[in-house]
Short mmCIF file of C-alpha atoms in Angstrom, two decimals:
data_model
loop_
_atom_site.label_atom_id
_atom_site.label_comp_id
_atom_site.label_asym_id
_atom_site.label_seq_id
_atom_site.Cartn_x
_atom_site.Cartn_y
_atom_site.Cartn_z
CA UNK A 1 33.75 -141.71 82.45
CA UNK A 2 33.72 -138.48 80.23
CA UNK A 3 34.08 -136.37 82.98
CA UNK A 4 37.14 -137.86 84.71
CA UNK A 5 38.52 -137.85 81.05
CA UNK A 6 37.81 -134.01 81.35
CA UNK A 7 39.48 -132.97 84.47
CA UNK A 8 42.94 -134.95 83.53
CA UNK A 9 42.52 -133.24 79.85
CA UNK A 10 41.39 -129.40 81.45
CA UNK A 11 44.75 -129.81 83.84
CA UNK A 12 46.71 -130.32 80.67
CA UNK A 13 45.41 -127.90 78.36
CA UNK A 14 45.22 -125.06 81.71
CA UNK A 15 48.88 -125.43 81.49
CA UNK A 16 49.67 -125.46 77.83
CA UNK A 17 47.30 -122.34 77.30
CA UNK A 18 49.99 -120.61 79.31
CA UNK A 19 52.74 -121.80 77.91
CA UNK A 20 53.82 -120.63 74.52
CA UNK A 21 55.58 -123.87 73.08
CA UNK A 22 57.41 -123.36 69.85
CA UNK A 23 55.50 -126.12 68.42
CA UNK A 24 51.83 -127.06 69.68
CA UNK A 25 50.16 -127.76 66.33
CA UNK A 26 49.85 -131.35 66.76
CA UNK A 27 46.80 -132.57 67.70
CA UNK A 28 46.18 -132.92 71.40
CA UNK A 29 45.15 -136.16 72.42
CA UNK A 30 43.38 -135.26 75.60
CA UNK A 31 41.61 -132.16 74.46
CA UNK A 32 37.64 -133.66 73.84
CA UNK A 33 36.26 -133.08 70.58
CA UNK A 34 32.34 -131.81 69.95
CA UNK A 35 31.49 -135.30 69.45
CA UNK A 36 32.43 -136.83 72.74
CA UNK A 37 29.79 -134.61 74.85
CA UNK A 38 26.22 -135.73 74.40
CA UNK A 39 24.62 -133.26 72.74
CA UNK A 40 22.94 -130.02 74.70
CA UNK A 41 24.40 -131.86 77.94
CA UNK A 42 27.73 -130.16 78.88
CA UNK A 43 26.87 -131.11 82.43
CA UNK A 44 29.85 -133.56 83.14
CA UNK A 45 31.97 -130.22 82.13
CA UNK A 46 30.07 -127.87 84.53
CA UNK A 47 31.00 -130.31 87.38
CA UNK A 48 34.38 -130.22 86.24
CA UNK A 49 34.48 -126.37 86.16
CA UNK A 50 32.95 -126.57 89.82
CA UNK A 51 35.80 -128.87 90.91
CA UNK A 52 38.49 -127.11 89.22
CA UNK A 53 37.88 -124.35 91.93
CA UNK A 54 39.19 -126.93 94.81
CA UNK A 55 43.06 -127.28 94.54
CA UNK A 56 43.47 -123.20 94.18
CA UNK A 57 40.76 -122.00 97.12
CA UNK A 58 40.37 -124.68 99.47
CA UNK A 59 42.97 -126.00 101.39
CA UNK A 60 46.01 -124.22 103.15
CA UNK A 61 48.43 -123.71 100.15
CA UNK A 62 47.13 -121.75 97.31
CA UNK A 63 44.95 -118.62 97.15
CA UNK A 64 44.78 -118.80 101.15
CA UNK A 65 48.34 -119.03 101.43
CA UNK A 66 49.04 -115.79 99.36
CA UNK A 67 45.88 -113.82 101.12
CA UNK A 68 46.47 -115.24 104.89
CA UNK A 69 50.25 -116.26 105.11
CA UNK A 70 51.36 -112.84 103.64
CA UNK A 71 49.30 -110.86 107.16
CA UNK A 72 49.35 -110.90 110.65
CA UNK A 73 46.74 -113.46 110.83
CA UNK A 74 48.49 -116.68 109.92
CA UNK A 75 52.68 -117.71 110.30
CA UNK A 76 54.04 -120.63 109.19
CA UNK A 77 57.16 -120.98 111.27
CA UNK A 78 60.18 -122.65 110.50
CA UNK A 79 60.09 -125.51 113.74
CA UNK A 80 63.59 -126.70 113.63
CA UNK A 81 63.77 -129.05 111.02
CA UNK A 82 60.30 -128.93 110.16
CA UNK A 83 58.53 -126.71 107.98
CA UNK A 84 61.83 -125.05 106.18
CA UNK A 85 60.34 -125.81 102.73
CA UNK A 86 62.76 -124.22 100.77
CA UNK A 87 61.83 -120.99 102.82
CA UNK A 88 58.96 -120.55 100.65
CA UNK A 89 56.41 -120.28 103.63
CA UNK A 90 58.70 -117.25 105.27
CA UNK A 91 59.14 -115.79 101.77
CA UNK A 92 55.48 -115.41 101.92
CA UNK A 93 55.15 -113.94 105.77
CA UNK A 94 57.79 -111.78 105.13
CA UNK A 95 57.02 -110.41 101.42
CA UNK A 96 60.27 -111.68 99.80
CA UNK A 97 58.68 -113.71 97.84
CA UNK A 98 60.11 -114.19 94.11
CA UNK A 99 58.87 -114.85 90.65
CA UNK A 100 59.73 -118.45 91.01
CA UNK A 101 58.41 -118.82 94.38
CA UNK A 102 56.23 -122.63 94.59
CA UNK A 103 53.24 -121.11 95.88
CA UNK A 104 52.89 -118.16 93.73
CA UNK A 105 53.67 -120.01 90.91
CA UNK A 106 51.11 -122.91 91.49
CA UNK A 107 48.65 -120.48 92.67
CA UNK A 108 48.52 -118.63 89.60
CA UNK A 109 48.70 -121.74 87.16
CA UNK A 110 45.52 -123.32 89.05
CA UNK A 111 43.21 -120.05 88.99
CA UNK A 112 44.17 -119.94 85.06
CA UNK A 113 43.29 -123.72 84.78
CA UNK A 114 39.62 -122.46 86.14
CA UNK A 115 39.31 -119.73 83.63
CA UNK A 116 40.50 -122.36 81.08
CA UNK A 117 37.87 -125.28 82.04
CA UNK A 118 35.22 -122.84 82.35
CA UNK A 119 35.91 -120.97 79.15
CA UNK A 120 36.07 -124.20 77.25
CA UNK A 121 32.79 -125.51 77.97
CA UNK A 122 30.90 -122.49 76.16
CA UNK A 123 31.68 -123.79 72.85
CA UNK A 124 29.65 -127.18 73.69
CA UNK A 125 26.25 -125.64 73.71
CA UNK A 126 25.57 -125.06 77.53
CA UNK A 127 22.27 -124.23 78.22
CA UNK A 128 21.68 -120.60 79.61
CA UNK A 129 21.73 -121.37 83.15
CA UNK A 130 24.90 -123.63 82.53
CA UNK A 131 26.41 -120.59 80.13
CA UNK A 132 25.87 -118.46 83.43
CA UNK A 133 27.30 -120.47 85.97
CA UNK A 134 30.38 -121.23 83.86
CA UNK A 135 30.95 -117.51 83.37
CA UNK A 136 30.06 -116.77 86.73
CA UNK A 137 33.04 -118.94 88.23
CA UNK A 138 35.33 -117.72 85.05
CA UNK A 139 34.57 -114.19 86.64
CA UNK A 140 35.12 -115.56 90.36
CA UNK A 141 38.84 -116.87 89.04
CA UNK A 142 39.85 -114.29 87.04
CA UNK A 143 38.54 -111.74 90.23
CA UNK A 144 41.06 -113.60 92.42
CA UNK A 145 43.79 -113.15 89.75
CA UNK A 146 43.42 -109.50 89.63
CA UNK A 147 43.31 -109.28 93.39
CA UNK A 148 46.60 -111.58 93.76
CA UNK A 149 48.55 -110.48 90.26
CA UNK A 150 46.80 -107.70 88.60
CA UNK A 151 46.21 -109.22 85.61
CA UNK A 152 44.91 -112.47 83.98
CA UNK A 153 45.27 -114.49 80.71
CA UNK A 154 42.39 -115.43 78.83
CA UNK A 155 41.30 -116.99 75.73
CA UNK A 156 38.23 -117.09 73.50
CA UNK A 157 36.44 -120.67 72.99
CA UNK A 158 37.80 -122.73 71.17
CA UNK A 159 40.45 -120.75 69.84
CA UNK A 160 44.05 -122.39 68.66
CA UNK A 161 46.38 -123.51 71.90
CA UNK A 162 49.10 -122.86 69.82
CA UNK A 163 48.27 -118.90 70.14
CA UNK A 164 49.60 -116.55 72.86
CA UNK A 165 46.73 -116.28 75.60
CA UNK A 166 46.09 -112.66 75.79
CA UNK A 167 46.01 -110.43 78.71
CA UNK A 168 44.12 -108.11 81.19
CA UNK A 169 45.12 -106.19 83.47
CA UNK A 170 44.02 -104.08 86.32
CA UNK A 171 40.70 -101.65 85.47
CA UNK A 172 40.58 -103.15 82.57
CA UNK A 173 40.12 -106.43 83.82
CA UNK A 174 37.83 -105.30 86.73
CA UNK A 175 35.46 -103.85 84.29
CA UNK A 176 35.54 -107.04 82.37
CA UNK A 177 34.86 -108.91 85.78
CA UNK A 178 31.66 -106.65 86.42
CA UNK A 179 30.49 -106.67 83.33
CA UNK A 180 30.52 -110.65 83.23
CA UNK A 181 28.23 -110.67 86.41
CA UNK A 182 26.27 -108.44 85.36
CA UNK A 183 25.25 -110.21 82.04
CA UNK A 184 24.97 -113.72 83.48
CA UNK A 185 23.16 -112.59 86.93
CA UNK A 186 19.65 -112.70 85.41
CA UNK A 187 20.61 -116.56 84.25
CA UNK A 188 22.02 -117.77 87.36
CA UNK A 189 19.55 -120.10 89.66
CA UNK A 190 18.55 -118.59 93.32
CA UNK A 191 20.51 -120.97 95.19
CA UNK A 192 21.37 -123.12 96.71
CA UNK A 193 24.87 -122.42 98.13
CA UNK A 194 26.73 -124.86 96.42
CA UNK A 195 26.22 -123.73 92.82
CA UNK A 196 26.86 -119.75 91.52
CA UNK A 197 23.65 -118.12 92.18
CA UNK A 198 22.21 -114.56 92.19
CA UNK A 199 23.49 -113.65 95.63
CA UNK A 200 26.67 -115.06 95.31
CA UNK A 201 27.03 -112.70 92.10
CA UNK A 202 25.83 -109.70 94.13
CA UNK A 203 28.12 -110.66 96.89
CA UNK A 204 31.17 -110.72 93.93
CA UNK A 205 29.87 -107.37 92.69
CA UNK A 206 30.13 -105.83 96.20
CA UNK A 207 33.72 -107.22 96.39
CA UNK A 208 34.53 -105.34 92.81
CA UNK A 209 32.97 -101.92 93.64
CA UNK A 210 34.05 -101.96 97.37
CA UNK A 211 38.06 -102.70 96.04
CA UNK A 212 37.50 -100.50 92.49
CA UNK A 213 39.56 -97.57 94.28
CA UNK A 214 42.42 -100.30 95.33
CA UNK A 215 42.80 -101.89 92.12
CA UNK A 216 43.33 -98.18 90.33
CA UNK A 217 45.75 -97.15 93.07
CA UNK A 218 46.80 -99.81 95.73
CA UNK A 219 49.07 -97.53 97.58
CA UNK A 220 46.86 -94.62 97.54
CA UNK A 221 43.37 -95.97 97.08
CA UNK A 222 40.50 -93.50 97.14
CA UNK A 223 36.69 -94.41 97.09
CA UNK A 224 33.72 -92.87 95.17
CA UNK A 225 30.35 -92.74 97.18
CA UNK A 226 29.09 -93.87 94.12
CA UNK A 227 30.74 -96.93 94.57
CA UNK A 228 30.08 -97.75 97.93
CA UNK A 229 26.42 -96.86 97.13
CA UNK A 230 26.14 -99.58 95.00
CA UNK A 231 27.93 -101.78 97.55
CA UNK A 232 25.01 -100.60 99.74
CA UNK A 233 22.73 -101.38 97.86
CA UNK A 234 23.58 -105.11 96.60
CA UNK A 235 23.92 -105.88 100.41
CA UNK A 236 20.42 -104.61 100.85
CA UNK A 237 19.19 -107.14 98.12
CA UNK A 238 21.02 -109.65 99.62
CA UNK A 239 19.80 -108.83 103.27
CA UNK A 240 16.18 -108.16 102.30
CA UNK A 241 16.03 -111.59 100.59
CA UNK A 242 15.40 -113.12 104.30
CA UNK A 243 17.58 -116.17 103.15
CA UNK A 244 20.11 -115.81 105.54
CA UNK A 245 20.60 -115.28 109.15
CA UNK A 246 22.75 -115.96 111.90
CA UNK A 247 23.39 -119.44 113.08
CA UNK A 248 23.57 -120.18 116.88
CA UNK A 249 27.64 -120.78 116.73
CA UNK A 250 29.38 -118.73 113.72
CA UNK A 251 31.25 -122.22 113.68
CA UNK A 252 27.93 -123.90 112.13
CA UNK A 253 28.97 -122.40 108.82
CA UNK A 254 31.92 -124.52 108.55
CA UNK A 255 30.58 -127.57 110.07
CA UNK A 256 30.94 -130.91 108.56
CA UNK A 257 27.02 -130.72 107.97
CA UNK A 258 27.17 -126.85 106.76
CA UNK A 259 25.00 -127.46 103.92
CA UNK A 260 22.56 -127.75 106.25
CA UNK A 261 22.97 -125.58 109.15
CA UNK A 262 25.25 -122.84 107.71
CA UNK A 263 22.07 -120.30 107.96
CA UNK A 264 24.81 -117.53 106.74
CA UNK A 265 26.51 -119.32 103.62
CA UNK A 266 25.69 -117.62 100.30
CA UNK A 267 28.34 -119.61 98.27
CA UNK A 268 30.23 -122.33 99.12
CA UNK A 269 31.92 -125.57 97.11
CA UNK A 270 30.40 -128.35 97.88
CA UNK A 271 32.34 -131.15 99.40
CA UNK A 272 31.34 -135.35 100.46
CA UNK A 273 33.63 -137.79 101.28
CA UNK A 274 35.44 -139.45 98.83
CA UNK A 275 35.27 -136.79 96.27
CA UNK A 276 36.15 -134.00 98.12
CA UNK A 277 38.81 -130.71 98.06
CA UNK A 278 41.27 -130.47 100.42
CA UNK A 279 39.48 -128.49 103.24
CA UNK A 280 40.86 -131.29 105.58
CA UNK A 281 44.10 -129.49 105.23
CA UNK A 282 42.56 -126.50 107.70
CA UNK A 283 42.63 -129.36 110.93
CA UNK A 284 45.56 -131.65 109.36
CA UNK A 285 47.99 -128.40 109.35
CA UNK A 286 47.37 -126.93 112.44
CA UNK A 287 47.25 -130.13 114.64
CA UNK A 288 50.41 -131.30 116.48
CA UNK A 289 51.36 -134.68 116.10
CA UNK A 290 50.29 -135.94 118.97
CA UNK A 291 46.92 -133.98 119.36
CA UNK A 292 44.57 -136.74 119.26
CA UNK A 293 42.17 -138.12 118.36
CA UNK A 294 43.32 -136.62 114.89
CA UNK A 295 47.03 -136.00 114.84
CA UNK A 296 48.06 -133.38 112.26
CA UNK A 297 51.33 -131.97 110.70
CA UNK A 298 52.44 -129.12 113.46
CA UNK A 299 52.56 -126.48 111.19
CA UNK A 300 50.67 -123.02 110.73
CA UNK A 301 49.75 -120.58 114.21
CA UNK A 302 48.78 -117.18 114.07
CA UNK A 303 50.83 -114.19 115.49
CA UNK A 304 50.42 -112.94 119.38
CA UNK A 305 48.88 -109.56 117.65
CA UNK A 306 46.63 -110.94 116.15
CA UNK A 307 45.21 -113.54 118.76
CA UNK A 308 45.17 -110.28 121.19
CA UNK A 309 42.26 -108.69 118.88
CA UNK A 310 39.95 -111.01 120.51
CA UNK A 311 38.26 -109.85 124.15
CA UNK A 312 38.25 -112.91 126.34
CA UNK A 313 34.48 -113.62 125.78
CA UNK A 314 34.46 -113.47 122.08
CA UNK A 315 33.42 -117.19 121.11
CA UNK A 316 35.09 -116.84 117.60
CA UNK A 317 38.32 -116.71 120.17
CA UNK A 318 37.60 -120.70 120.74
CA UNK A 319 34.90 -122.86 121.79
CA UNK A 320 34.13 -126.62 122.49
CA UNK A 321 31.83 -127.78 119.66
CA UNK A 322 29.62 -130.92 119.20
CA UNK A 323 30.01 -132.23 115.59
CA UNK A 324 28.51 -136.16 115.00
CA UNK A 325 31.17 -138.43 115.70
CA UNK A 326 33.13 -136.36 117.70
CA UNK A 327 35.25 -137.34 120.98
CA UNK A 328 33.63 -137.03 124.41
CA UNK A 329 35.68 -134.61 124.99
CA UNK A 330 35.09 -134.60 128.58
CA UNK A 331 36.81 -131.79 129.91
CA UNK A 332 34.98 -129.22 127.76
CA UNK A 333 37.88 -128.43 125.63
CA UNK A 334 38.24 -125.73 123.18
CA UNK A 335 38.30 -127.69 119.78
CA UNK A 336 37.29 -124.96 117.38
CA UNK A 337 38.54 -121.53 117.32
CA UNK A 338 42.23 -121.21 118.41
CA UNK A 339 44.11 -123.84 120.24
CA UNK A 340 46.15 -122.61 122.98
CA UNK A 341 47.75 -123.60 126.32
CA UNK A 342 48.03 -127.15 127.40
CA UNK A 343 46.44 -129.73 124.97
CA UNK A 344 44.09 -132.44 126.02
CA UNK A 345 43.47 -135.47 124.21
CA UNK A 346 39.67 -135.23 123.85
CA UNK A 347 38.77 -138.59 124.21
CA UNK A 348 39.82 -138.87 127.45
CA UNK A 349 41.12 -135.59 128.94
CA UNK A 350 44.48 -136.72 129.37
CA UNK A 351 47.31 -134.39 128.50
CA UNK A 352 49.04 -134.42 125.09
CA UNK A 353 52.68 -134.29 125.44
CA UNK A 354 55.33 -133.28 122.80
CA UNK A 355 57.42 -135.66 120.79
CA UNK A 356 60.29 -135.60 123.68
CA UNK A 357 57.60 -135.92 126.22
CA UNK A 358 57.46 -132.32 127.89
CA UNK A 359 53.73 -131.49 128.15
CA UNK A 360 52.20 -129.57 124.83
CA UNK A 361 51.00 -126.17 125.76
CA UNK A 362 50.59 -123.73 122.94
CA UNK A 363 52.02 -120.42 123.71
CA UNK A 364 50.96 -117.10 122.19
CA UNK A 365 54.27 -115.87 121.45
CA UNK A 366 55.63 -117.40 118.36
CA UNK A 367 58.65 -116.69 115.89
CA UNK A 368 59.09 -117.31 112.66
CA UNK A 369 62.17 -119.31 112.99
CA UNK A 370 61.48 -121.85 116.17
CA UNK A 371 64.62 -123.37 117.75
CA UNK A 372 64.33 -123.98 121.32
CA UNK A 373 63.08 -126.95 123.29
CA UNK A 374 59.41 -125.61 123.14
CA UNK A 375 59.66 -125.06 119.28
CA UNK A 376 57.16 -127.58 118.20
CA UNK A 377 54.73 -125.57 120.80
CA UNK A 378 54.98 -122.31 119.82
CA UNK A 379 52.16 -120.50 118.77
CA UNK A 380 48.29 -120.21 119.07
CA UNK A 381 46.96 -122.78 116.33
CA UNK A 382 43.84 -121.08 114.56
CA UNK A 383 40.94 -123.30 113.42
CA UNK A 384 37.71 -122.19 111.41
CA UNK A 385 36.63 -125.67 110.37
CA UNK A 386 35.44 -128.06 113.15
CA UNK A 387 36.95 -131.38 112.39
CA UNK A 388 34.68 -134.05 110.25
CA UNK A 389 35.21 -137.14 112.30
CA UNK A 390 33.24 -139.45 110.64
CA UNK A 391 35.49 -138.71 107.56
CA UNK A 392 38.15 -138.98 109.38
CA UNK A 393 37.08 -142.10 110.89
CA UNK A 394 37.14 -143.81 107.19
CA UNK A 395 40.49 -142.87 106.03
CA UNK A 396 41.39 -141.53 103.11
CA UNK A 397 41.30 -137.51 102.48
CA UNK A 398 37.69 -136.80 102.28
CA UNK A 399 35.18 -134.50 104.45
CA UNK A 400 31.89 -132.98 104.45
CA UNK A 401 32.92 -129.33 105.26
CA UNK A 402 31.90 -127.31 102.72
CA UNK A 403 34.15 -124.67 101.83
CA UNK A 404 32.70 -121.29 102.41
CA UNK A 405 33.37 -118.35 100.14
CA UNK A 406 30.63 -115.93 100.54
CA UNK A 407 28.48 -115.28 103.87
CA UNK A 408 26.23 -113.00 105.78
CA UNK A 409 28.37 -111.36 107.88
CA UNK A 410 31.16 -110.35 105.48
CA UNK A 411 28.38 -108.81 103.40
CA UNK A 412 26.90 -107.22 106.93
CA UNK A 413 30.57 -105.90 107.28
CA UNK A 414 31.18 -104.63 103.77
CA UNK A 415 28.11 -102.31 103.92
CA UNK A 416 29.56 -101.10 107.29
CA UNK A 417 32.72 -100.28 105.44
CA UNK A 418 30.64 -98.73 102.81
CA UNK A 419 28.85 -96.44 104.99
CA UNK A 420 32.03 -95.45 106.68
CA UNK A 421 33.53 -94.43 103.21
CA UNK A 422 31.15 -91.99 102.30
CA UNK A 423 27.91 -94.07 101.14
CA UNK A 424 24.72 -93.27 101.71
CA UNK A 425 23.05 -95.46 104.94
CA UNK A 426 20.11 -97.49 104.49
CA UNK A 427 17.97 -99.72 106.96
CA UNK A 428 17.89 -103.30 105.94
CA UNK A 429 16.37 -106.19 108.01
CA UNK A 430 17.23 -105.87 111.81
CA UNK A 431 20.70 -105.02 111.55
CA UNK A 432 20.19 -101.16 112.19
CA UNK A 433 21.25 -98.04 109.43
CA UNK A 434 24.73 -96.97 111.07
CA UNK A 435 27.81 -98.82 110.28
CA UNK A 436 28.19 -99.13 114.32
CA UNK A 437 25.26 -100.43 114.53
CA UNK A 438 25.71 -103.28 111.79
CA UNK A 439 28.90 -104.19 113.39
CA UNK A 440 27.46 -104.48 116.53
CA UNK A 441 24.62 -106.70 115.48
CA UNK A 442 27.53 -109.33 114.47
CA UNK A 443 29.71 -108.35 117.78
CA UNK A 444 26.57 -109.01 120.36
CA UNK A 445 24.96 -111.87 118.63
CA UNK A 446 24.93 -114.90 120.86
CA UNK A 447 27.28 -117.05 118.80
CA UNK A 448 29.62 -114.46 119.16
CA UNK A 449 28.99 -113.30 122.00
CA UNK A 450 31.80 -110.01 122.33
CA UNK A 451 30.86 -106.14 123.60
CA UNK A 452 29.44 -103.85 121.70
CA UNK A 453 31.20 -101.05 120.62
CA UNK A 454 30.74 -97.44 121.76
CA UNK A 455 32.15 -96.01 118.47
CA UNK A 456 33.44 -97.07 115.13
CA UNK A 457 36.42 -96.11 113.14
CA UNK A 458 38.19 -97.83 110.26
CA UNK A 459 41.06 -98.99 112.22
CA UNK A 460 38.37 -100.43 114.64
CA UNK A 461 36.38 -102.16 111.44
CA UNK A 462 39.43 -104.10 110.02
CA UNK A 463 40.19 -105.67 113.40
CA UNK A 464 36.59 -106.56 113.26
CA UNK A 465 36.95 -107.88 110.01
CA UNK A 466 40.00 -109.93 111.16
CA UNK A 467 37.95 -111.22 114.14
CA UNK A 468 35.40 -112.47 112.23
CA UNK A 469 36.73 -113.93 108.86
CA UNK A 470 40.09 -115.22 110.09
CA UNK A 471 40.93 -118.16 107.79
CA UNK A 472 38.74 -117.60 105.17
CA UNK A 473 41.24 -115.67 102.72
CA UNK A 474 40.39 -112.26 103.16
CA UNK A 475 42.78 -110.89 105.13
CA UNK A 476 45.67 -109.43 103.01
CA UNK A 477 42.85 -107.98 100.81
CA UNK A 478 41.67 -105.68 103.70
CA UNK A 479 44.76 -105.16 104.81
CA UNK A 480 45.83 -103.46 101.62
CA UNK A 481 42.64 -101.78 101.36
CA UNK A 482 42.77 -100.25 104.94
CA UNK A 483 46.23 -99.47 103.95
CA UNK A 484 47.83 -101.86 106.90
CA UNK A 485 49.51 -104.44 104.36
CA UNK A 486 53.22 -103.02 104.16
CA UNK A 487 53.97 -102.12 107.78
CA UNK A 488 56.25 -103.40 110.14
CA UNK A 489 55.36 -106.47 111.96
CA UNK A 490 57.56 -109.12 114.30
CA UNK A 491 59.80 -110.67 112.12
CA UNK A 492 58.87 -108.70 109.27
CA UNK A 493 60.34 -105.48 107.96
CA UNK A 494 58.56 -102.48 106.45
CA UNK A 495 57.65 -103.67 102.70
CA UNK A 496 58.13 -101.56 99.41
CA UNK A 497 54.45 -100.94 97.58
CA UNK A 498 55.92 -103.27 94.74
CA UNK A 499 54.57 -106.30 97.41
CA UNK A 500 50.63 -104.80 96.75
CA UNK A 501 50.95 -107.34 93.77
CA UNK A 502 52.61 -110.81 93.50
CA UNK A 503 54.79 -111.26 90.38
CA UNK A 504 53.41 -113.23 87.23
CA UNK A 505 55.63 -116.56 87.37
CA UNK A 506 58.68 -116.53 85.52
CA UNK A 507 57.73 -119.67 83.89
CA UNK A 508 54.57 -117.65 82.25
CA UNK A 509 57.15 -114.72 81.72
CA UNK A 510 59.57 -116.19 79.66
CA UNK A 511 57.03 -118.03 77.27
CA UNK A 512 53.99 -114.93 76.47
CA UNK A 513 55.55 -112.17 75.03
CA UNK A 514 52.05 -110.83 75.88
CA UNK A 515 52.67 -110.54 79.35
CA UNK A 516 54.40 -107.97 80.90
CA UNK A 517 55.71 -108.38 84.53
CA UNK A 518 54.62 -106.79 87.49
CA UNK A 519 56.63 -103.47 88.72
CA UNK A 520 59.84 -104.51 90.57
CA UNK A 521 60.16 -108.40 89.83
#
């Protein structure tokens, strides 16, 4: 079918746009011509644009890895002979990556693939809404490139692939993204969450204004009250829409049926079994080999310092959560949040053992290198997305959990931060008009169950963003904005400021003279 051909072509062409081949004048057999697209109906290409987001943005190995594994929230320990992977995970955690790190390279290429496919659609006479959706997704991909690499490559629709891609960097790139979002927002639909929509545009603009000072000077950002007021204004527009509210459980927003019950979700990537992105990786990566009924790869954990951010009553730390087709869980064991302590088979409550036959007891403490007899069980295991047991029973790699990008709690936390950074307080919804009241509205929600704060500092707000948004690919960005990313922590020394951005992959620098490598690489 046309869409399948396109997606394969898009992957090829995304690579070609980055590489400056000496001779690409020959006709590209994989490139679709105007005549192959039904006149005025590039809907199949737009589907391809949406699905181009899956590999870089879902799962655990691309944007997630760069935004989370480089922080205190996620650690990928080498467990004896397991998870060495030529050191790529240790490099992310220790901030010792190079322009040749596989995850740095592949994430850049995949995000540029989104930029290419969304740009290429524009030459096929899309409707106003189709064009707006495609340009929004392109702006979203460029925003991630800005956040991670401080630059993005681009072309005009239909531009000769033999020409070198051009580059926007830093504030110029941010201004372009803001302009694009403002231009297309009127033509975006009101919803649903699984499509680029007007509220998703508002939230992405909030991210742009909140981080504007960061992208101007990552080492010493300043925050203009006018920008903070823009964040507050946009937040109020989302809140006052009345479309979003807290669900009975925070984990409803990530459940296999979160399309229906994720009341907070503003922008997601829809998944269905058999045609899904790698959201399933979120449980396969962290589960132990013997952790039944769904075993895994026994990889990532969280650090002890991050786990200790949560008070014991905070339901975000872990609950027994019911999902369709799930096991009986007769012991009412925690099955979403953080797995810690003795682990149990959720079908019969039998104790799970390691491969060597010892009790499988996940510990709070974990080292970047694990070599002892308990190496399989070190580290609390974070899981934000409840297991889709119905899809697991079918086999394969599919799941129904829609991947969450923007949701209400993040909007509220950004508004609170903007107030603390000099913005003018406002009232919207039922959340109060002070940063403290807004944060407490989240903490004391019955789906979270945390205690109310009596005061609030920026450090406390960063910790609260960690508790609320762990596993959602915002931790690195937050730590940079709050001035904490470069600090030493267990197994990681103080980082050089050059680590505030990732390098452009060397394979791209070598073939495109328009690219200037980021300082320090």
